[in-house]
Coordinates of C-alpha atoms and ligand atoms in Angstrom, one line a residue:
M1 CA 124.7 152.0 207.7
N2 CA 125.8 149.2 205.5
K3 CA 125.0 151.2 202.5
I4 CA 127.4 153.9 203.6
L5 CA 130.2 151.4 204.2
L6 CA 129.6 149.8 200.9
T7 CA 129.8 153.2 199.2
I8 CA 133.0 154.0 201.0
L9 CA 134.5 150.7 200.0
F10 CA 133.3 151.2 196.4
V11 CA 134.9 154.6 196.3
L12 CA 138.2 153.3 197.7
I13 CA 138.3 150.5 195.2
Y14 CA 137.4 152.8 192.4
F15 CA 140.2 155.2 193.2
C16 CA 142.8 152.5 193.7
D17 CA 141.9 151.1 190.4
A18 CA 142.1 154.4 188.7
S19 CA 145.5 155.1 190.0
D20 CA 146.7 151.6 189.0
V21 CA 145.8 152.5 185.4
C22 CA 147.6 155.8 185.8
Y23 CA 150.7 154.0 187.0
Q24 CA 150.8 151.7 184.0
K25 CA 150.3 154.4 181.5
G26 CA 152.8 156.8 182.9
G27 CA 151.7 160.3 182.5
N28 CA 148.6 159.3 180.6
C29 CA 146.1 159.9 183.3
L30 CA 147.0 163.4 184.3
D31 CA 143.7 164.7 185.6
D32 CA 143.3 167.4 183.0
N33 CA 143.4 167.2 179.2
K34 CA 146.6 169.2 179.1
R35 CA 149.7 168.0 177.4
Y36 CA 153.2 168.8 178.8
L37 CA 156.3 169.8 177.0
F38 CA 159.5 169.4 179.0
Y39 CA 163.0 170.4 177.8
E40 CA 166.5 169.8 179.0
V41 CA 169.7 171.5 178.0
N42 CA 173.2 170.1 177.6
R43 CA 174.5 169.7 181.1
P44 CA 177.6 171.9 181.1
E45 CA 175.7 175.0 179.7
G46 CA 175.5 177.9 182.0
F47 CA 172.6 180.0 183.3
N48 CA 172.7 182.6 180.5
L49 CA 172.7 180.3 177.6
R50 CA 169.8 178.4 179.2
R51 CA 167.9 181.7 179.4
D52 CA 168.2 181.9 175.6
V53 CA 167.1 178.3 175.1
Y54 CA 164.0 179.2 177.1
L55 CA 163.1 181.9 174.7
R56 CA 163.2 179.5 171.8
F57 CA 160.9 177.1 173.6
A58 CA 158.6 179.9 174.9
M59 CA 158.1 180.8 171.3
L60 CA 157.3 177.2 170.4
A61 CA 154.8 177.0 173.3
R62 CA 153.2 180.2 172.3
K63 CA 152.8 179.3 168.7
M64 CA 151.2 176.0 169.6
K65 CA 148.8 177.7 172.0
E66 CA 147.8 180.1 169.2
S67 CA 147.1 177.3 166.8
N68 CA 143.6 176.1 166.0
D69 CA 144.7 172.5 166.3
E70 CA 143.2 171.0 169.5
K71 CA 146.2 168.7 169.8
L72 CA 148.5 171.6 170.1
N73 CA 146.7 174.4 171.9
N74 CA 146.5 172.9 175.3
I75 CA 150.3 172.3 175.7
Q76 CA 152.0 173.6 178.8
L77 CA 155.7 174.3 178.8
V78 CA 157.3 172.9 182.0
L79 CA 160.1 175.1 183.3
P80 CA 163.1 172.9 184.0
P81 CA 164.3 173.5 187.5
W82 CA 167.8 175.0 187.9
S83 CA 169.8 172.0 189.0
N84 CA 173.5 171.1 189.1
L85 CA 174.6 174.2 187.1
V86 CA 178.4 173.8 186.9
H87 CA 179.1 177.4 187.9
W88 CA 176.9 177.3 191.0
K89 CA 177.4 175.9 194.5
Y90 CA 174.4 174.3 196.0
T91 CA 175.5 174.2 199.6
D92 CA 172.6 175.8 201.3
K93 CA 170.1 175.5 198.5
P94 CA 167.7 172.8 197.4
E95 CA 169.0 170.9 194.4
H96 CA 166.1 171.9 192.2
I97 CA 165.5 175.6 192.2
P98 CA 162.2 176.8 190.7
W99 CA 162.1 179.6 188.2
G100 CA 160.2 181.8 190.6
Y101 CA 163.4 182.3 192.5
Y102 CA 164.9 184.1 189.6
F103 CA 162.1 185.3 187.4
D104 CA 158.7 186.7 187.7
V105 CA 156.7 183.7 186.6
D106 CA 153.4 185.7 186.1
S107 CA 155.3 187.8 183.6
L108 CA 156.5 184.7 181.8
K109 CA 152.9 183.5 181.7
K110 CA 151.8 186.6 179.9
F111 CA 153.9 185.5 176.9
A112 CA 153.6 181.7 176.9
P113 CA 151.8 178.9 178.8
V114 CA 154.4 177.9 181.3
V115 CA 154.2 175.9 184.5
E116 CA 156.8 175.2 187.2
M117 CA 157.9 171.6 187.6
Y118 CA 156.5 171.5 191.1
E119 CA 153.1 172.5 189.7
F120 CA 153.3 169.6 187.3
F121 CA 154.2 167.3 190.2
A122 CA 151.3 168.6 192.1
N123 CA 149.0 167.7 189.2
Y124 CA 150.5 164.3 188.8
P125 CA 148.1 161.7 190.2
N126 CA 150.6 159.2 191.6
K127 CA 152.5 161.0 194.3
Y128 CA 155.7 159.2 195.3
S129 CA 155.8 157.1 192.1
K130 CA 158.1 157.5 189.2
V131 CA 157.1 160.0 186.5
E132 CA 157.5 158.2 183.3
I133 CA 157.7 160.6 180.4
E134 CA 156.0 159.0 177.5
E135 CA 158.3 160.2 174.7
V136 CA 161.8 161.6 174.8
Y137 CA 163.5 163.1 171.8
T138 CA 167.2 163.7 172.1
L139 CA 168.2 166.3 169.6
Q140 CA 171.5 166.0 167.7
H141 CA 173.1 167.7 164.8
F142 CA 173.0 166.1 161.4
E143 CA 176.5 164.7 161.2
D144 CA 177.0 165.5 157.6
M145 CA 175.5 168.9 157.5
F146 CA 178.8 170.8 157.0
E147 CA 180.1 168.3 154.5
T148 CA 177.0 168.4 152.3
G149 CA 176.4 172.1 152.9
N150 CA 172.7 171.4 153.2
F151 CA 171.3 173.7 155.8
Q152 CA 167.6 173.3 155.1
D153 CA 165.3 172.7 158.0
K154 CA 164.9 169.0 158.5
M155 CA 164.4 166.4 161.2
Q156 CA 164.8 162.7 161.1
L157 CA 164.7 159.9 163.7
D158 CA 168.2 158.4 163.8
N159 CA 170.7 156.3 165.5
C160 CA 172.1 158.1 168.5
N161 CA 175.5 159.6 168.0
K162 CA 176.3 159.3 171.7
D163 CA 175.0 157.4 174.7
Y164 CA 172.3 159.4 176.5
H165 CA 171.1 159.2 180.0
Y166 CA 167.6 158.3 181.1
S167 CA 166.9 160.3 184.2
Y168 CA 166.0 163.9 183.9
F169 CA 166.6 167.2 185.7
S170 CA 168.6 165.3 188.3
Y171 CA 165.4 163.8 189.6
K172 CA 165.7 160.2 190.4
N173 CA 161.9 159.8 189.9
V174 CA 161.7 161.3 186.4
T175 CA 162.6 158.7 183.7
S176 CA 161.4 157.4 180.4
K177 CA 161.3 154.0 178.7
N178 CA 160.8 155.6 175.3
T179 CA 163.8 157.7 174.2
R180 CA 164.8 158.3 170.6
C181 CA 167.4 160.4 168.9
L182 CA 166.3 163.1 166.5
S183 CA 168.7 164.6 164.0
Y184 CA 167.6 168.1 163.8
H185 CA 168.2 171.3 162.0
G186 CA 165.8 174.1 162.3
P187 CA 164.0 176.4 164.6
A188 CA 162.3 175.3 167.8
T189 CA 158.8 176.0 166.4
K190 CA 159.4 173.1 164.0
L191 CA 159.1 170.8 166.9
S192 CA 155.4 171.3 166.9
E193 CA 155.4 168.5 164.3
I194 CA 156.3 166.1 167.0
F195 CA 153.2 167.1 169.0
S196 CA 151.0 166.8 165.9
N197 CA 152.4 163.4 165.2
S198 CA 152.0 162.0 168.7
S199 CA 149.2 161.7 171.2
A200 CA 151.5 161.4 174.2
K201 CA 150.6 163.7 177.0
T202 CA 154.2 164.1 178.2
I203 CA 157.1 164.8 175.8
L204 CA 160.6 165.8 176.6
I205 CA 163.1 167.4 174.3
D206 CA 166.6 166.8 175.4
H207 CA 169.6 168.8 174.2
A208 CA 167.1 171.5 173.5
E209 CA 169.9 173.9 172.6
V210 CA 170.2 172.2 169.2
A211 CA 166.9 173.8 168.1
L212 CA 167.4 177.4 167.0
H213 CA 165.6 180.7 167.2
D214 CA 163.1 181.4 164.5
Y215 CA 162.1 184.9 165.2
F216 CA 165.5 186.1 166.5
G217 CA 165.5 189.9 166.7
S218 CA 161.9 190.3 165.7
P219 CA 159.2 192.0 167.8
L220 CA 158.0 188.6 169.0
Y221 CA 161.5 187.6 170.1
W222 CA 161.7 190.8 172.1
Q223 CA 158.3 190.2 173.7
A224 CA 159.5 186.9 174.9
R225 CA 162.7 188.5 176.2
R226 CA 160.8 191.3 177.9
S227 CA 158.5 188.8 179.6
M228 CA 161.6 187.5 181.4
R229 CA 161.4 190.0 184.2
F230 CA 163.5 189.2 187.2
N231 CA 162.0 188.1 190.5
K232 CA 160.8 191.3 192.2
D233 CA 162.8 190.7 195.4
L234 CA 166.1 190.5 193.5
K235 CA 165.3 193.7 191.7
S236 CA 164.6 195.5 195.0
I237 CA 167.9 194.2 196.5
A238 CA 169.7 195.6 193.5
D239 CA 167.8 198.8 193.8
E240 CA 168.7 199.2 197.4
F241 CA 172.4 198.7 196.6
R242 CA 172.1 201.3 193.8
R243 CA 170.4 203.8 196.2
K244 CA 172.8 203.3 199.1
F245 CA 176.1 203.1 197.2
L246 CA 175.7 204.4 193.7
H247 CA 173.3 207.4 194.1
S248 CA 171.1 205.7 191.5
S249 CA 167.3 205.3 191.4
D250 CA 164.9 204.6 188.6
D251 CA 163.1 208.0 188.9
K252 CA 166.3 210.0 189.0
D253 CA 168.0 208.0 186.2
G254 CA 165.0 207.8 183.8
T255 CA 165.0 204.0 184.0
R256 CA 161.6 203.3 185.4
L257 CA 159.6 200.7 183.5
P258 CA 155.9 200.0 183.7
D259 CA 154.9 197.4 186.2
D260 CA 153.6 195.2 183.4
W261 CA 156.0 194.4 180.5
T262 CA 153.1 194.4 178.1
D263 CA 152.8 198.2 178.7
E264 CA 156.4 198.9 177.7
T265 CA 157.0 201.2 174.7
A266 CA 160.0 202.2 172.6
K267 CA 162.3 204.7 174.2
R268 CA 165.9 205.8 174.1
S269 CA 165.8 208.3 177.0
A270 CA 167.3 206.3 179.8
V271 CA 170.2 208.0 181.5
G272 CA 171.3 205.5 184.1
G273 CA 173.1 205.9 187.4
P274 CA 176.3 207.9 187.8
Y275 CA 178.6 205.0 187.4
V276 CA 180.2 202.8 184.8
G277 CA 179.2 199.1 185.0
I278 CA 181.6 196.5 183.9
H279 CA 181.3 192.8 183.5
L280 CA 184.6 191.1 183.8
R281 CA 184.3 187.4 182.9
R282 CA 187.4 185.6 184.1
K283 CA 187.8 181.9 185.1
D284 CA 187.5 179.6 182.0
F285 CA 187.5 182.7 179.7
V286 CA 191.1 183.6 180.8
R287 CA 192.2 180.1 179.9
N288 CA 190.2 179.5 176.8
R289 CA 190.0 182.9 175.2
A290 CA 193.5 184.3 175.8
E291 CA 193.3 186.6 172.7
E292 CA 190.1 188.3 173.7
V293 CA 190.5 188.5 177.4
P294 CA 192.5 191.6 178.5
T295 CA 195.0 191.9 181.4
L296 CA 193.8 193.6 184.5
M297 CA 196.2 196.5 183.7
S298 CA 194.6 196.9 180.4
V299 CA 191.1 196.7 181.9
S300 CA 191.9 199.5 184.3
E301 CA 193.2 201.7 181.5
Q302 CA 190.2 201.1 179.4
V303 CA 187.9 201.9 182.3
K304 CA 189.8 205.1 183.2
T305 CA 189.5 206.4 179.7
V306 CA 185.7 206.0 179.8
L307 CA 185.4 207.5 183.3
L308 CA 187.3 210.6 182.2
Q309 CA 185.3 210.9 179.1
L310 CA 182.0 210.8 181.0
N311 CA 183.3 212.8 183.9
L312 CA 182.4 210.0 186.4
N313 CA 184.3 208.7 189.4
T314 CA 182.6 205.4 190.2
V315 CA 182.9 201.9 188.7
F316 CA 180.6 198.9 189.6
V317 CA 182.4 195.6 188.9
A318 CA 180.5 192.4 188.2
T319 CA 183.0 189.5 187.9
D320 CA 183.4 185.8 188.5
G321 CA 187.1 186.5 189.1
T322 CA 189.0 185.7 192.3
N323 CA 189.3 188.1 195.2
E324 CA 192.9 188.6 194.3
E325 CA 192.0 189.7 190.8
Y326 CA 189.4 192.1 192.2
K327 CA 191.9 193.6 194.6
T328 CA 194.4 194.0 191.9
L329 CA 191.9 195.9 189.8
V330 CA 190.9 198.1 192.8
N331 CA 194.6 199.0 193.2
L332 CA 195.0 199.7 189.6
L333 CA 192.0 202.1 189.7
D334 CA 193.5 204.0 192.6
G335 CA 191.8 207.4 192.9
F336 CA 188.4 206.2 191.7
E337 CA 185.6 204.6 193.6
V338 CA 185.4 200.9 192.8
L339 CA 182.5 198.8 194.2
R340 CA 181.1 195.3 193.9
Y341 CA 178.0 193.6 195.3
T342 CA 178.5 191.2 198.2
P343 CA 175.3 189.5 199.5
D344 CA 174.4 189.4 203.1
S345 CA 174.0 186.0 204.5
N346 CA 170.2 185.9 204.1
T347 CA 170.4 186.8 200.4
K348 CA 173.2 184.3 199.8
E349 CA 171.3 181.6 201.6
K350 CA 168.0 182.2 199.9
Y351 CA 169.1 182.9 196.3
G352 CA 172.5 181.3 196.1
D353 CA 175.1 182.1 193.4
G354 CA 172.3 182.4 190.8
G355 CA 170.7 185.2 192.7
V356 CA 173.9 187.1 193.2
A357 CA 174.7 186.8 189.5
I358 CA 171.3 188.3 188.7
I359 CA 171.8 191.2 191.1
D360 CA 175.2 191.9 189.5
Q361 CA 173.5 191.9 186.1
I362 CA 170.7 194.2 187.2
I363 CA 173.2 196.7 188.7
C364 CA 175.2 196.7 185.4
S365 CA 172.0 197.1 183.5
Y366 CA 171.2 200.4 185.2
A367 CA 174.7 202.0 184.8
R368 CA 175.2 205.1 182.7
Y369 CA 177.6 203.2 180.6
F370 CA 178.4 199.5 180.3
I371 CA 181.5 197.6 179.2
G372 CA 181.2 193.8 179.0
T373 CA 183.2 190.7 178.0
Y374 CA 183.4 189.7 174.4
E375 CA 181.1 186.7 173.6
S376 CA 179.9 186.1 177.2
T377 CA 176.2 185.3 177.4
F378 CA 176.2 186.9 180.8
T379 CA 177.2 190.1 179.0
F380 CA 174.6 189.6 176.2
R381 CA 171.8 189.4 178.7
I382 CA 172.9 192.7 180.3
Q383 CA 172.9 194.3 176.8
E384 CA 169.4 193.1 176.1
E385 CA 168.2 194.4 179.5
R386 CA 169.6 197.8 178.7
E387 CA 167.8 197.8 175.3
I388 CA 164.6 197.1 177.2
I389 CA 165.3 199.9 179.7
G390 CA 165.8 202.3 176.9
F391 CA 169.5 203.3 176.8
K392 CA 171.3 204.6 173.7
T393 CA 173.1 201.8 172.0
E394 CA 176.5 203.5 172.3
T395 CA 176.3 203.2 176.1
T396 CA 175.6 199.5 175.9
F397 CA 177.4 197.6 173.1
N398 CA 181.0 197.9 174.4
V399 CA 183.3 195.2 175.3
F400 CA 186.9 195.2 176.6
C401 CA 189.7 195.0 174.0
G402 CA 191.7 191.9 174.5
R403 CA 195.4 191.2 174.5
K404 CA 195.5 191.0 170.7
D405 CA 192.1 191.6 169.4
C406 CA 189.8 194.5 169.8
P407 CA 186.6 192.9 168.6
K408 CA 183.4 195.0 167.9
P409 CA 180.4 193.4 169.5
S410 CA 177.2 192.9 167.4
V411 CA 174.6 195.5 168.1
W412 CA 171.2 193.8 168.7
E413 CA 168.7 196.6 168.8
I414 CA 165.3 196.1 170.4
V415 CA 162.2 196.3 168.2
Y416 CA 158.6 196.7 169.2
Ligands
GDP501 N1 178.0 186.9 190.4 C1 178.6 186.8 189.2 N2 178.7 185.6 188.6 C2 179.2 185.6 187.4 C3 179.7 186.7 186.7 N3 180.2 186.3 185.5 C4 180.0 185.0 185.4 N4 179.4 184.5 186.6 C5 179.0 183.1 186.9 O1 179.5 182.3 185.9 C6 178.4 181.8 185.0 C7 178.8 182.1 183.6 O2 178.2 181.2 182.8 P1 177.1 181.7 181.7 O3 175.9 182.2 182.4 O4 177.0 180.6 180.8 O5 177.8 182.9 180.9 P2 179.1 182.9 180.0 O6 179.8 181.6 180.2 O7 179.9 184.1 180.3 O8 178.6 182.9 178.5 C8 177.2 182.6 185.4 O9 176.0 181.9 185.3 C9 177.5 183.0 186.8 O10 177.1 181.9 187.7 C10 179.6 188.0 187.4 O11 180.0 189.0 186.9 N5 179.0 188.0 188.7
NAG502 C1 159.8 163.4 192.5 O1 160.8 163.8 193.5 C2 160.8 165.1 193.9 C3 161.9 165.4 194.9 O2 163.1 164.8 194.4 C4 159.5 165.5 194.6 O3 159.4 166.8 194.9 C5 158.3 165.1 193.6 O4 157.1 165.3 194.3 C6 158.4 163.7 193.1 N1 157.3 163.5 192.2 C7 156.4 162.6 192.2 C8 155.4 162.5 191.2 O5 156.4 161.8 193.1
NAG503 C1 155.7 161.5 162.1 O1 154.9 160.5 161.6 C2 155.3 160.0 160.3 C3 154.2 159.1 159.8 O2 153.8 158.2 160.8 C4 156.7 159.3 160.5 O3 157.1 158.8 159.3 C5 157.7 160.3 161.0 O4 158.9 159.7 161.3 C6 157.2 161.0 162.3 N1 158.1 162.0 162.7 C7 158.5 162.2 163.9 C8 159.5 163.3 164.1 O5 158.2 161.5 164.8
MG504 MG1 178.7 179.6 179.5

């Protein structure tokens, strides 16, 4: 009997001890031998630029996984929860939305070794303690790069150009005592040098958007992009809307993709649903980009021209504009059928503004013809989606002419 008690006591002491060591060393005693790469993006950046930053880091994570170096090939990329995005209201939603709400994480995992933040927490030995990230590198641009005209890839530990904060992802319990500024010019994959240099198990790259793409537009880039499949539930909500209101379905429209993105192949045969999809970015764009943003009158005329050309009668509108603006547009398009997506209360509560934005993007992605907003990343993501679905480029790379300018958008064709 005594023996058993002693054993229990011993086990208890042993575990308390172990967790004490954990606490002192921050993340050092994560139970596995994995290393974790965290990244954070400049706070004001919106959802669709963040999606692009993800691709750069997914590429880094994948390259490290493929390396023979044992220090690099066990690194997990931690998906930064969606918190405090300036465009979104968080009334009914948790403050930290996991990626699984918006993306199909199993699909992401087929490209790069990623884990959700909550999976990392679950692995973290000291529940309810602070997570101290061992090393934080805040990226900043070289101040003199434009003066010297030296655009070679380089990085250098430096004084910080600005004051930076020391709590991450809006979590009070994620901090670091070891933060440094790294002047940086180059692709995200160059950051693997940091992991080679260091033996820290947890490293966070802040202002991750400073690191650039390296394989932009290459087959590998497009694999990463294709792995960003949306959450299946959001896709089926969008599909139901297409079916009910737009007479559109994947089988009829030639837009069905294989269940697994790795089975996708090159095609340009997608037809799309019998409607024109438009993305009308308003809000700050109306104020800050007066030249490129058209009046609603002009929008209606440009849409009518396309509808008549294509012999279509229906317009799907995705916009962040006000109800007033939308109503004005509906009136200007009198005689045509104009629709937008409004979520039911369940969908709104469950997925929030981010989910609604994705549903808008999906519906635009499946339209016979798409017109977007010049230099909006929301529009860029729709264009990429249409490249993946297999539309002809003429139906995709169109943006509204502005008040003065009529800019031609760049055409980024998919490659396999
Ligand atoms: N639902 C919906 N939201 C939009 C639309 N356009 C913009 N938004 C919101 O405004 C944000 C725009 O920010 P961002 O994603 O950075 O794209 P960008 O600013 O247009 O480059 C999106 O993330 C959405 O939350 C739209 O057509 N529909
Ligand atoms: C940190 O706080 C979040 C909630 O804000 C919680 O979900 C998470 O488990 C905490 N992590 C640890 C290691 O205690
Ligand atoms: C990598 O290690 C070298 C040698 O210790 C050091 O000089 C350099 O500053 C380190 N680089 C980074 C980015 O930490
Ligand atoms: Mg933005």
